[in-house]
């Protein structure tokens, strides 16, 4: 199966050194798969003069050394790579990663409130979050921050009206139909369900980020003792 | 032999910068790096440093340093009253500083960012491929602190070098920012585009290493928000309030506001020296022209 894009229509100038390629107009797993296939194909092609490849929900931005190559020539090179991508073969390579989460009330800052709003027990809320497998759409906003989707419709909740000045490091939250983990403590408005002891951004990882675009993620509930043993901090 | 600067006063916000981190935008790390590459590259060139060697980027001044052993250094960028042992020195000119000498910077009177470079750069370890400090993410180090020590290898030039006056820029002048059309250009109709390019905008107080918010005529697009996508350097974002924000090197990596295009790098360098209330105007240029202007800039500093 070929990628859904065309050289004339999908390639847009982003700046003097960047071009953005669109693979669809809506967020969906199928568009995300196209993005992922194209991203890894371009990465493996190691086109000289490409300095950044940034995937997002429906697009990839390619930044290149514009001193060496023109917009027209880089688009041609990108097209040469994408034209031969067969997206069905790259799918098997998606990793499935299990992430331990402690869903205690002292770290799941919005658990009780969500349980009330949704009229479900706290255990049911946790099950809804743990039972689904998520797809990493984007890593952005801050270093190593993964946007994952989609959460169960029952669980989907908009961001806090008043964002927190400080969301603790490792916090696992939801916003609309997305779920994410805060790799560092930072201001933020996601509804927090629990906390993971896993470091998401560290020099010891190949590529510095624990998760990569296209990974599949499953959360695994752990108790307080296990959370602390794994290095978690309350 | 190694020496260094002992920080007596750290100023408002000073940080070590080189050309930033390359290749990590895909995991949410913005590039960071020196905001005014004009001042940055000239400093390295006059010192005979390797292209892209690190230096201090100092917001507004107010920094006081004591030399431990000798080096040759230069100040470039914003105009600031500077002294060595209370004796005035010029900016855009190299000087030798000796063991025990005190280098003192007043506050900028034209431009906002001062660059302080030493021969061969500071001996600072790279983190994630760069020495640049990302102030917002607290990545790669911290902003300069009092009592900190900035190590350098003692290496002095035998002569003083100075940038010829013809190259000097007036950072207070009306700034024309050349823009290439891009991204959601089609979501701005003819009238809105005309308004965008005819308005005299003003730099607001909301400006930092992430971006500069401007004030002036409000621009409306047909778009009510877009799916979050990667943001290029210089992108001119038009949020719902309609006033443009030009995004610089410490910008967020992705975002969901429409963008009418992007300011070309050499003009982003100038914007980073604009103080509040400076007037700016946008001017449309073709992609080819934008490329030529930037090539002209870079080929002065680097072979490629």
Short mmCIF file of C-alpha atoms in Angstrom, two decimals:
data_model
loop_
_atom_site.label_atom_id
_atom_site.label_comp_id
_atom_site.label_asym_id
_atom_site.label_seq_id
_atom_site.Cartn_x
_atom_site.Cartn_y
_atom_site.Cartn_z
CA UNK A 1 0.00 0.00 0.00
CA UNK A 2 1.25 3.42 -0.94
CA UNK A 3 1.36 6.47 1.33
CA UNK A 4 -1.42 8.98 0.99
CA UNK A 5 0.34 12.14 -0.20
CA UNK A 6 1.24 13.92 -3.41
CA UNK A 7 4.32 15.93 -4.27
CA UNK A 8 2.38 18.91 -5.59
CA UNK A 9 -0.36 19.18 -2.98
CA UNK A 10 1.00 17.78 0.26
CA UNK A 11 4.36 19.55 0.35
CA UNK A 12 4.19 23.01 1.92
CA UNK A 13 6.91 25.52 2.62
CA UNK A 14 7.26 25.96 6.38
CA UNK A 15 10.26 28.31 6.28
CA UNK A 16 13.37 28.96 4.24
CA UNK A 17 14.90 25.74 5.57
CA UNK A 18 11.86 23.56 6.25
CA UNK A 19 9.16 21.77 4.33
CA UNK A 20 6.06 20.20 5.89
CA UNK A 21 4.39 17.17 4.34
CA UNK A 22 0.76 16.39 5.14
CA UNK A 23 -0.63 12.85 5.06
CA UNK A 24 -4.23 13.63 5.95
CA UNK A 25 -6.55 16.24 7.46
CA UNK A 26 -7.80 14.33 10.48
CA UNK A 27 -6.23 12.62 13.46
CA UNK A 28 -6.58 8.88 12.95
CA UNK A 29 -4.49 5.80 13.49
CA UNK A 30 -4.35 5.22 9.75
CA UNK A 31 -2.93 8.69 9.03
CA UNK A 32 -0.58 8.22 11.97
CA UNK A 33 0.66 4.98 10.43
CA UNK A 34 1.43 6.79 7.18
CA UNK A 35 3.32 9.41 9.16
CA UNK A 36 5.22 6.72 11.00
CA UNK A 37 6.11 4.76 7.85
CA UNK A 38 7.26 7.91 6.09
CA UNK A 39 9.21 9.08 9.14
CA UNK A 40 11.19 5.84 9.47
CA UNK A 41 11.72 5.57 5.72
CA UNK A 42 13.18 9.08 5.64
CA UNK A 43 15.23 8.41 8.74
CA UNK A 44 16.72 5.25 7.25
CA UNK A 45 17.34 6.91 3.89
CA UNK A 46 19.82 9.22 5.68
CA UNK A 47 19.45 11.96 3.09
CA UNK A 48 22.45 14.20 3.36
CA UNK A 49 21.55 17.78 4.37
CA UNK A 50 18.45 16.81 6.35
CA UNK A 51 18.99 18.13 9.89
CA UNK A 52 15.61 17.51 11.53
CA UNK A 53 12.72 15.15 10.89
CA UNK A 54 9.76 15.97 13.09
CA UNK A 55 6.64 13.80 12.95
CA UNK A 56 3.30 14.94 14.32
CA UNK A 57 -0.33 13.73 14.10
CA UNK A 58 -0.84 14.26 10.38
CA UNK A 59 2.42 15.72 9.17
CA UNK A 60 6.19 15.53 9.09
CA UNK A 61 8.41 18.59 8.99
CA UNK A 62 11.76 18.19 7.30
CA UNK A 63 14.43 20.79 8.10
CA UNK A 64 17.42 20.80 5.80
CA UNK A 65 20.67 22.62 5.27
CA UNK A 66 19.34 25.21 2.85
CA UNK A 67 22.85 26.46 2.18
CA UNK A 68 23.54 23.20 0.39
CA UNK A 69 20.24 22.24 -1.18
CA UNK A 70 17.21 24.07 -2.58
CA UNK A 71 13.59 23.55 -1.61
CA UNK A 72 12.86 22.02 -4.99
CA UNK A 73 15.71 19.53 -4.81
CA UNK A 74 15.00 18.41 -1.26
CA UNK A 75 11.33 17.85 -2.12
CA UNK A 76 12.45 15.70 -5.03
CA UNK A 77 14.71 13.64 -2.78
CA UNK A 78 11.99 13.20 -0.18
CA UNK A 79 9.53 12.13 -2.85
CA UNK A 80 11.99 9.58 -4.21
CA UNK A 81 12.09 7.93 -0.79
CA UNK A 82 8.37 8.13 -0.02
CA UNK A 83 7.26 6.91 -3.44
CA UNK A 84 8.64 3.44 -2.77
CA UNK A 85 7.48 3.08 0.84
CA UNK A 86 5.18 0.15 1.32
CA UNK A 87 3.43 0.98 4.55
CA UNK A 88 2.23 -2.55 5.19
CA UNK A 89 5.76 -3.85 5.77
CA UNK A 90 6.82 -1.32 8.37
CA UNK A 91 3.91 -2.11 10.70
CA UNK A 92 5.41 -5.21 12.31
CA UNK A 93 8.23 -3.17 13.72
CA UNK A 94 6.04 -1.26 16.22
CA UNK A 95 7.27 -2.02 19.74
CA UNK A 96 4.87 -2.81 22.56
CA UNK A 97 6.03 -1.19 25.77
CA UNK A 98 4.64 -1.77 29.23
CA UNK A 99 4.76 1.18 31.61
CA UNK A 100 4.19 0.65 35.33
CA UNK A 101 1.88 3.17 36.97
CA UNK A 102 0.93 3.62 40.60
CA UNK A 103 -2.68 4.82 40.72
CA UNK A 104 -2.74 5.84 44.42
CA UNK A 105 -4.79 8.80 45.53
CA UNK A 106 -1.70 10.68 46.72
CA UNK A 107 -0.31 10.71 43.15
CA UNK A 108 -3.53 10.39 41.11
CA UNK A 109 -4.42 13.99 41.80
CA UNK A 110 -7.65 13.98 39.79
CA UNK A 111 -8.79 10.37 40.37
CA UNK A 112 -11.39 11.14 42.97
CA UNK A 113 -12.86 14.01 41.00
CA UNK A 114 -13.04 11.92 37.79
CA UNK A 115 -14.69 9.09 39.68
CA UNK A 116 -17.40 11.56 40.78
CA UNK A 117 -17.86 13.22 37.37
CA UNK A 118 -18.02 9.90 35.53
CA UNK A 119 -20.06 8.20 38.21
CA UNK A 120 -17.68 5.23 38.23
CA UNK A 121 -15.62 3.78 41.06
CA UNK A 122 -11.95 4.65 41.21
CA UNK A 123 -11.12 1.03 40.31
CA UNK A 124 -13.30 1.27 37.22
CA UNK A 125 -11.57 4.49 36.17
CA UNK A 126 -8.19 2.77 36.57
CA UNK A 127 -9.36 -0.29 34.60
CA UNK A 128 -10.56 1.92 31.76
CA UNK A 129 -7.09 3.45 31.56
CA UNK A 130 -5.14 0.20 31.96
CA UNK A 131 -7.21 -2.00 29.66
CA UNK A 132 -6.50 -0.14 26.43
CA UNK A 133 -3.40 -0.18 24.31
CA UNK A 134 -2.25 3.26 23.15
CA UNK A 135 -0.35 4.50 20.13
CA UNK A 136 2.38 7.15 20.47
CA UNK A 137 1.32 9.85 17.99
CA UNK A 138 3.76 12.60 18.83
CA UNK A 139 6.64 13.41 21.12
CA UNK A 140 6.73 17.11 21.75
CA UNK A 141 5.69 20.03 23.93
CA UNK A 142 8.64 19.29 26.23
CA UNK A 143 11.57 16.82 26.03
CA UNK A 144 10.29 13.23 25.85
CA UNK A 145 6.59 14.14 26.40
CA UNK A 146 4.50 11.47 24.56
CA UNK A 147 1.02 12.22 23.23
CA UNK A 148 -0.82 8.89 23.13
CA UNK A 149 -4.30 7.91 22.06
CA UNK A 150 -7.05 7.20 22.17
CA UNK A 151 -8.48 6.71 25.61
CA UNK A 152 -11.87 5.08 26.20
CA UNK A 153 -14.65 7.60 25.40
CA UNK A 154 -15.97 7.29 28.95
CA UNK A 155 -12.61 8.45 30.29
CA UNK A 156 -12.12 11.34 27.84
CA UNK A 157 -12.09 14.63 29.80
CA UNK A 158 -11.03 18.11 28.83
CA UNK A 159 -8.05 19.81 30.45
CA UNK A 160 -8.29 21.50 33.84
CA UNK A 161 -9.81 24.98 33.67
CA UNK A 162 -6.94 26.18 35.82
CA UNK A 163 -3.71 24.41 34.89
CA UNK A 164 -1.46 23.40 37.79
CA UNK A 165 1.64 25.49 38.33
CA UNK A 166 3.56 22.27 38.91
CA UNK A 167 2.63 18.78 37.76
CA UNK A 168 5.02 16.28 39.41
CA UNK A 169 7.50 14.37 37.28
CA UNK A 170 6.20 11.00 36.07
CA UNK A 171 2.54 12.04 36.31
CA UNK A 172 0.24 10.15 33.95
CA UNK A 173 -2.70 12.16 32.72
CA UNK A 174 -5.47 12.52 30.21
CA UNK A 175 -6.71 15.44 28.12
CA UNK A 176 -9.66 14.90 25.79
CA UNK A 177 -9.06 11.52 24.15
CA UNK A 178 -5.28 11.62 24.68
CA UNK A 179 -3.12 10.29 27.47
CA UNK A 180 0.43 11.35 28.31
CA UNK A 181 3.24 11.24 30.85
CA UNK A 182 5.08 14.29 32.19
CA UNK A 183 8.81 13.47 31.83
CA UNK A 184 9.78 16.44 34.02
CA UNK A 185 7.78 18.38 36.53
CA UNK A 186 6.26 21.32 34.71
CA UNK A 187 3.14 23.48 34.62
CA UNK A 188 0.26 21.64 32.98
CA UNK A 189 -3.46 21.10 32.72
CA UNK A 190 -3.89 17.37 32.14
CA UNK A 191 -6.13 15.34 34.48
CA UNK A 192 -3.70 13.27 36.56
CA UNK A 193 -4.51 9.60 37.25
CA UNK A 194 -1.25 8.23 38.59
CA UNK A 195 2.52 8.28 38.45
CA UNK A 196 5.18 6.14 36.78
CA UNK A 197 8.67 5.53 38.15
CA UNK A 198 10.06 5.28 34.60
CA UNK A 199 12.44 8.01 33.40
CA UNK A 200 11.18 9.14 29.99
CA UNK A 201 14.07 11.36 29.00
CA UNK A 202 17.64 10.50 29.86
CA UNK A 203 21.12 10.48 28.37
CA UNK A 204 21.36 6.73 28.96
CA UNK A 205 18.72 5.96 26.30
CA UNK A 206 19.59 5.58 22.67
CA UNK A 207 18.07 8.73 21.21
CA UNK A 208 17.45 10.07 24.77
CA UNK A 209 13.71 9.37 24.69
CA UNK A 210 12.24 6.23 26.30
CA UNK A 211 9.36 6.22 23.84
CA UNK A 212 9.40 6.71 20.09
CA UNK A 213 6.72 7.79 17.66
CA UNK A 214 4.72 4.75 16.61
CA UNK A 215 5.36 2.72 19.77
CA UNK A 216 2.41 0.90 21.34
CA UNK A 217 2.04 1.46 25.07
CA UNK A 218 0.16 -0.45 27.74
CA UNK A 219 -0.02 0.81 31.32
CA UNK A 220 0.43 -1.74 34.10
CA UNK A 221 -0.97 -1.05 37.52
CA UNK A 222 1.55 -1.47 40.35
CA UNK A 223 1.09 -1.00 44.09
CA UNK A 224 2.86 1.56 46.24
CA UNK A 225 5.58 -0.87 47.34
CA UNK A 226 6.40 -1.86 43.75
CA UNK A 227 6.32 1.78 42.65
CA UNK A 228 8.86 2.71 45.31
CA UNK A 229 11.03 -0.31 44.55
CA UNK A 230 11.14 0.72 40.91
CA UNK A 231 12.53 4.07 41.98
CA UNK A 232 9.27 6.01 42.07
CA UNK A 233 9.05 9.10 44.25
CA UNK A 234 6.00 10.28 46.14
CA UNK B 1 47.20 26.23 30.90
CA UNK B 2 43.68 26.67 32.17
CA UNK B 3 42.06 29.71 33.64
CA UNK B 4 38.59 31.10 33.78
CA UNK B 5 36.18 33.79 34.84
CA UNK B 6 34.83 33.91 38.34
CA UNK B 7 31.29 35.28 38.29
CA UNK B 8 30.87 38.16 40.73
CA UNK B 9 27.52 39.37 39.38
CA UNK B 10 25.40 37.14 37.14
CA UNK B 11 23.05 39.81 35.72
CA UNK B 12 19.40 39.24 34.83
CA UNK B 13 19.73 36.25 32.54
CA UNK B 14 22.99 35.12 31.04
CA UNK B 15 23.59 31.67 29.60
CA UNK B 16 26.14 29.72 27.60
CA UNK B 17 25.07 29.30 23.98
CA UNK B 18 26.49 27.72 20.86
CA UNK B 19 24.48 26.85 17.74
CA UNK B 20 22.18 24.57 19.72
CA UNK B 21 21.04 20.95 19.59
CA UNK B 22 20.44 19.46 16.21
CA UNK B 23 18.23 16.48 15.47
CA UNK B 24 16.28 16.32 18.73
CA UNK B 25 13.16 18.29 17.77
CA UNK B 26 11.47 14.94 17.09
CA UNK B 27 11.61 14.13 20.82
CA UNK B 28 10.41 17.52 21.98
CA UNK B 29 13.77 19.24 22.52
CA UNK B 30 13.95 22.69 20.96
CA UNK B 31 17.22 23.63 19.34
CA UNK B 32 18.07 26.66 21.53
CA UNK B 33 21.40 28.34 20.65
CA UNK B 34 22.57 31.94 20.21
CA UNK B 35 19.66 34.18 19.25
CA UNK B 36 21.68 36.83 17.43
CA UNK B 37 23.96 34.88 15.11
CA UNK B 38 25.27 38.09 13.59
CA UNK B 39 26.92 39.06 16.88
CA UNK B 40 27.74 35.41 17.64
CA UNK B 41 29.59 34.57 14.43
CA UNK B 42 31.45 37.88 14.29
CA UNK B 43 32.70 37.30 17.86
CA UNK B 44 34.09 33.89 16.92
CA UNK B 45 35.53 35.11 13.66
CA UNK B 46 37.38 38.04 15.23
CA UNK B 47 38.86 35.73 17.86
CA UNK B 48 39.84 33.21 15.20
CA UNK B 49 37.67 30.59 16.91
CA UNK B 50 36.21 27.47 15.40
CA UNK B 51 32.81 28.07 13.76
CA UNK B 52 30.05 27.80 16.36
CA UNK B 53 32.28 27.94 19.48
CA UNK B 54 30.27 28.59 22.64
CA UNK B 55 30.05 31.95 24.40
CA UNK B 56 27.93 33.79 26.96
CA UNK B 57 24.68 35.38 25.80
CA UNK B 58 23.86 38.12 28.27
CA UNK B 59 20.42 39.70 28.45
CA UNK B 60 20.79 43.47 28.96
CA UNK B 61 24.13 43.31 30.83
CA UNK B 62 24.81 43.73 34.54
CA UNK B 63 27.46 41.02 34.60
CA UNK B 64 30.72 41.38 36.53
CA UNK B 65 33.55 38.86 36.12
CA UNK B 66 37.01 38.40 37.58
CA UNK B 67 39.68 36.83 35.38
CA UNK B 68 41.75 33.97 36.75
CA UNK B 69 44.71 33.98 34.40
CA UNK B 70 44.74 35.60 30.96
CA UNK B 71 42.74 35.23 27.79
CA UNK B 72 41.64 37.29 24.80
CA UNK B 73 37.94 38.08 24.77
CA UNK B 74 35.41 40.16 22.85
CA UNK B 75 32.02 41.74 23.49
CA UNK B 76 29.58 41.95 20.57
CA UNK B 77 25.87 42.58 20.10
CA UNK B 78 24.04 45.14 22.19
CA UNK B 79 25.82 48.40 22.97
CA UNK B 80 26.86 48.39 26.59
CA UNK B 81 29.23 50.45 28.75
CA UNK B 82 31.97 48.01 29.63
CA UNK B 83 35.16 48.42 31.65
CA UNK B 84 38.26 46.48 32.60
CA UNK B 85 39.39 47.65 36.04
CA UNK B 86 37.14 50.69 35.59
CA UNK B 87 38.78 51.65 32.30
CA UNK B 88 36.23 51.87 29.44
CA UNK B 89 36.57 49.40 26.57
CA UNK B 90 34.83 49.18 23.21
CA UNK B 91 32.52 46.46 22.00
CA UNK B 92 33.14 44.62 18.69
CA UNK B 93 36.86 44.69 19.57
CA UNK B 94 39.12 42.01 21.07
CA UNK B 95 41.03 42.68 24.31
CA UNK B 96 43.46 40.77 26.45
CA UNK B 97 42.40 40.40 30.05
CA UNK B 98 44.94 39.48 32.75
CA UNK B 99 44.86 37.52 35.96
CA UNK B 100 42.89 39.44 38.59
CA UNK B 101 41.34 41.97 36.17
CA UNK B 102 37.69 42.84 36.65
CA UNK B 103 35.41 43.00 33.60
CA UNK B 104 32.26 44.94 34.31
CA UNK B 105 29.22 45.38 32.07
CA UNK B 106 26.67 48.15 32.53
CA UNK B 107 23.25 47.91 30.92
CA UNK B 108 22.50 47.84 27.21
CA UNK B 109 21.59 51.14 25.58
CA UNK B 110 21.02 49.83 22.04
CA UNK B 111 20.04 46.20 21.47
CA UNK B 112 19.30 43.79 24.29
CA UNK B 113 21.71 40.85 24.04
CA UNK B 114 25.45 41.12 24.65
CA UNK B 115 27.77 38.31 23.60
CA UNK B 116 30.95 37.62 25.53
CA UNK B 117 33.32 35.21 23.83
CA UNK B 118 36.82 34.06 24.79
CA UNK B 119 39.56 32.66 22.61
CA UNK B 120 38.67 29.01 21.82
CA UNK B 121 35.39 29.18 23.76
CA UNK B 122 34.67 28.16 27.34
CA UNK B 123 35.64 24.65 28.44
CA UNK B 124 32.17 23.38 29.08
CA UNK B 125 30.95 19.85 28.49
CA UNK B 126 28.23 19.34 25.92
CA UNK B 127 24.90 17.90 26.98
CA UNK B 128 22.75 16.21 24.35
CA UNK B 129 25.17 17.37 21.69
CA UNK B 130 25.44 21.06 22.59
CA UNK B 131 26.60 23.46 25.31
CA UNK B 132 23.47 25.59 24.92
CA UNK B 133 21.34 26.14 27.97
CA UNK B 134 17.62 25.78 27.33
CA UNK B 135 16.34 28.12 30.00
CA UNK B 136 12.68 27.12 29.80
CA UNK B 137 13.36 23.37 29.94
CA UNK B 138 16.32 23.70 32.32
CA UNK B 139 18.20 21.54 29.85
CA UNK B 140 21.96 21.59 29.30
CA UNK B 141 22.67 23.63 32.42
CA UNK B 142 21.38 26.68 34.19
CA UNK B 143 21.48 30.38 33.59
CA UNK B 144 24.63 32.01 34.94
CA UNK B 145 24.92 32.10 38.74
CA UNK B 146 27.06 34.27 41.01
CA UNK B 147 30.20 32.47 42.26
CA UNK B 148 30.13 30.16 39.25
CA UNK B 149 33.43 29.56 37.44
CA UNK B 150 33.63 29.65 33.64
CA UNK B 151 36.78 27.79 32.64
CA UNK B 152 38.83 28.62 29.55
CA UNK B 153 42.18 27.60 28.11
CA UNK B 154 44.64 30.49 28.46
CA UNK B 155 45.33 31.51 24.93
CA UNK B 156 45.91 35.10 23.89
CA UNK B 157 45.99 36.81 20.53
CA UNK B 158 49.02 39.00 19.93
CA UNK B 159 46.98 41.85 18.45
CA UNK B 160 43.59 43.50 18.98
CA UNK B 161 41.07 43.01 16.20
CA UNK B 162 38.03 45.14 15.55
CA UNK B 163 34.95 44.84 13.37
CA UNK B 164 35.02 47.55 10.68
CA UNK B 165 32.32 50.15 11.34
CA UNK B 166 30.60 49.47 8.03
CA UNK B 167 29.37 46.12 9.37
CA UNK B 168 27.84 47.55 12.53
CA UNK B 169 24.07 47.45 12.87
CA UNK B 170 21.72 49.92 14.48
CA UNK B 171 19.44 47.77 16.60
CA UNK B 172 17.05 50.67 17.34
CA UNK B 173 16.11 51.30 13.73
CA UNK B 174 12.75 50.25 12.24
CA UNK B 175 13.12 46.58 11.59
CA UNK B 176 11.95 45.12 8.31
CA UNK B 177 11.37 41.41 8.72
CA UNK B 178 11.37 39.46 5.51
CA UNK B 179 8.88 36.61 5.45
CA UNK B 180 8.47 33.60 3.20
CA UNK B 181 4.87 32.54 2.73
CA UNK B 182 4.14 29.12 4.09
CA UNK B 183 2.10 26.75 6.25
CA UNK B 184 -1.47 28.14 6.49
CA UNK B 185 -0.87 31.06 4.06
CA UNK B 186 -4.00 30.04 2.14
CA UNK B 187 -6.13 30.49 5.25
CA UNK B 188 -5.47 34.23 5.23
CA UNK B 189 -7.41 36.07 2.53
CA UNK B 190 -6.06 38.88 0.39
CA UNK B 191 -7.26 41.65 2.73
CA UNK B 192 -5.74 40.04 5.79
CA UNK B 193 -2.43 39.54 4.02
CA UNK B 194 -2.42 43.19 2.91
CA UNK B 195 -3.12 44.24 6.47
CA UNK B 196 -0.34 41.99 7.75
CA UNK B 197 2.27 43.47 5.41
CA UNK B 198 1.11 47.10 5.78
CA UNK B 199 0.86 47.32 9.53
CA UNK B 200 3.55 48.91 11.62
CA UNK B 201 3.84 46.51 14.54
CA UNK B 202 5.42 47.16 17.89
CA UNK B 203 7.50 44.75 19.99
CA UNK B 204 5.66 44.08 23.26
CA UNK B 205 7.15 43.29 26.66
CA UNK B 206 6.25 39.65 26.10
CA UNK B 207 9.46 38.61 24.44
CA UNK B 208 12.04 36.05 25.37
CA UNK B 209 14.15 33.27 23.89
CA UNK B 210 10.96 31.42 22.86
CA UNK B 211 9.44 34.19 20.82
CA UNK B 212 8.40 37.80 20.39
CA UNK B 213 4.79 38.90 20.66
CA UNK B 214 3.97 41.95 18.57
CA UNK B 215 1.17 44.44 18.90
CA UNK B 216 -0.73 46.15 16.09
CA UNK B 217 -3.58 45.44 13.68
CA UNK B 218 -5.24 42.11 14.33
CA UNK B 219 -5.13 39.49 11.61
CA UNK B 220 -7.98 37.05 11.11
CA UNK B 221 -7.72 33.69 9.43
CA UNK B 222 -10.49 31.42 8.22
CA UNK B 223 -9.12 28.70 10.44
CA UNK B 224 -10.35 27.91 13.93
CA UNK B 225 -7.26 26.02 15.04
CA UNK B 226 -5.28 23.33 13.35
CA UNK B 227 -4.04 19.88 14.29
CA UNK B 228 -0.80 20.32 16.24
CA UNK B 229 2.15 20.29 13.90
CA UNK B 230 5.89 21.03 14.00
CA UNK B 231 6.89 24.69 14.19
CA UNK B 232 9.77 25.99 12.06
CA UNK B 233 12.26 28.64 13.20
CA UNK B 234 10.89 32.12 12.56
CA UNK B 235 7.28 30.95 12.18
CA UNK B 236 4.78 33.79 12.43
CA UNK B 237 1.97 32.38 14.48
CA UNK B 238 -1.40 34.15 14.45
CA UNK B 239 -3.31 33.03 17.54
CA UNK B 240 -7.00 33.76 18.07
CA UNK B 241 -6.23 37.21 19.49
CA UNK B 242 -4.91 38.11 16.03
CA UNK B 243 -1.56 39.65 16.97
CA UNK B 244 1.50 37.92 15.49
CA UNK B 245 4.06 36.01 17.52
CA UNK B 246 7.43 35.33 15.89
CA UNK B 247 8.88 32.10 17.23
CA UNK B 248 12.60 31.90 17.91
CA UNK B 249 15.08 29.25 18.98
CA UNK B 250 13.60 28.16 22.28
CA UNK B 251 10.09 27.77 20.85
CA UNK B 252 7.88 24.80 21.62
CA UNK B 253 8.43 22.01 19.09
CA UNK B 254 4.79 21.60 18.05
CA UNK B 255 1.70 23.76 18.22
CA UNK B 256 -1.83 24.25 16.98
CA UNK B 257 -2.07 27.88 15.84
CA UNK B 258 -2.14 28.91 12.17
CA UNK B 259 1.05 30.37 10.73
CA UNK B 260 1.15 32.77 7.82
CA UNK B 261 4.80 32.01 7.02
CA UNK B 262 8.22 32.39 8.59
CA UNK B 263 10.65 35.26 9.11
CA UNK B 264 14.00 34.48 7.50
CA UNK B 265 16.87 33.62 9.89
CA UNK B 266 18.99 36.77 9.40
CA UNK B 267 15.99 38.91 10.36
CA UNK B 268 15.20 36.69 13.36
CA UNK B 269 18.73 37.51 14.54
CA UNK B 270 17.88 41.22 14.38
CA UNK B 271 14.51 40.74 16.09
CA UNK B 272 16.28 39.10 19.04
CA UNK B 273 18.03 42.47 19.60
CA UNK B 274 14.83 44.53 19.45
CA UNK B 275 13.74 46.04 22.71
CA UNK B 276 10.16 46.71 23.73
CA UNK B 277 8.38 49.31 21.56
CA UNK B 278 10.73 48.88 18.60
CA UNK B 279 8.76 49.19 15.38
CA UNK B 280 8.73 46.26 12.99
CA UNK B 281 7.22 45.65 9.61
CA UNK B 282 6.85 42.46 7.62
CA UNK B 283 7.87 42.19 3.98
CA UNK B 284 7.12 39.28 1.66
CA UNK B 285 10.07 37.71 -0.15
CA UNK B 286 10.31 34.73 -2.46
CA UNK B 287 11.86 31.52 -1.26
CA UNK B 288 14.77 31.91 -3.69
CA UNK B 289 15.49 35.42 -2.54
CA UNK B 290 15.28 34.40 1.10
CA UNK B 291 17.77 31.64 0.43
CA UNK B 292 20.19 33.97 -1.38
CA UNK B 293 20.11 36.54 1.44
CA UNK B 294 20.94 33.88 4.03
CA UNK B 295 23.63 32.26 1.92
CA UNK B 296 25.23 35.68 1.58
CA UNK B 297 25.27 35.95 5.38
CA UNK B 298 26.67 32.50 6.11
CA UNK B 299 29.33 32.39 3.43
CA UNK B 300 31.11 35.24 5.19
CA UNK B 301 31.64 32.97 8.21
CA UNK B 302 31.82 29.46 6.88
CA UNK B 303 32.75 27.45 3.86
CA UNK B 304 30.05 25.10 2.72
#
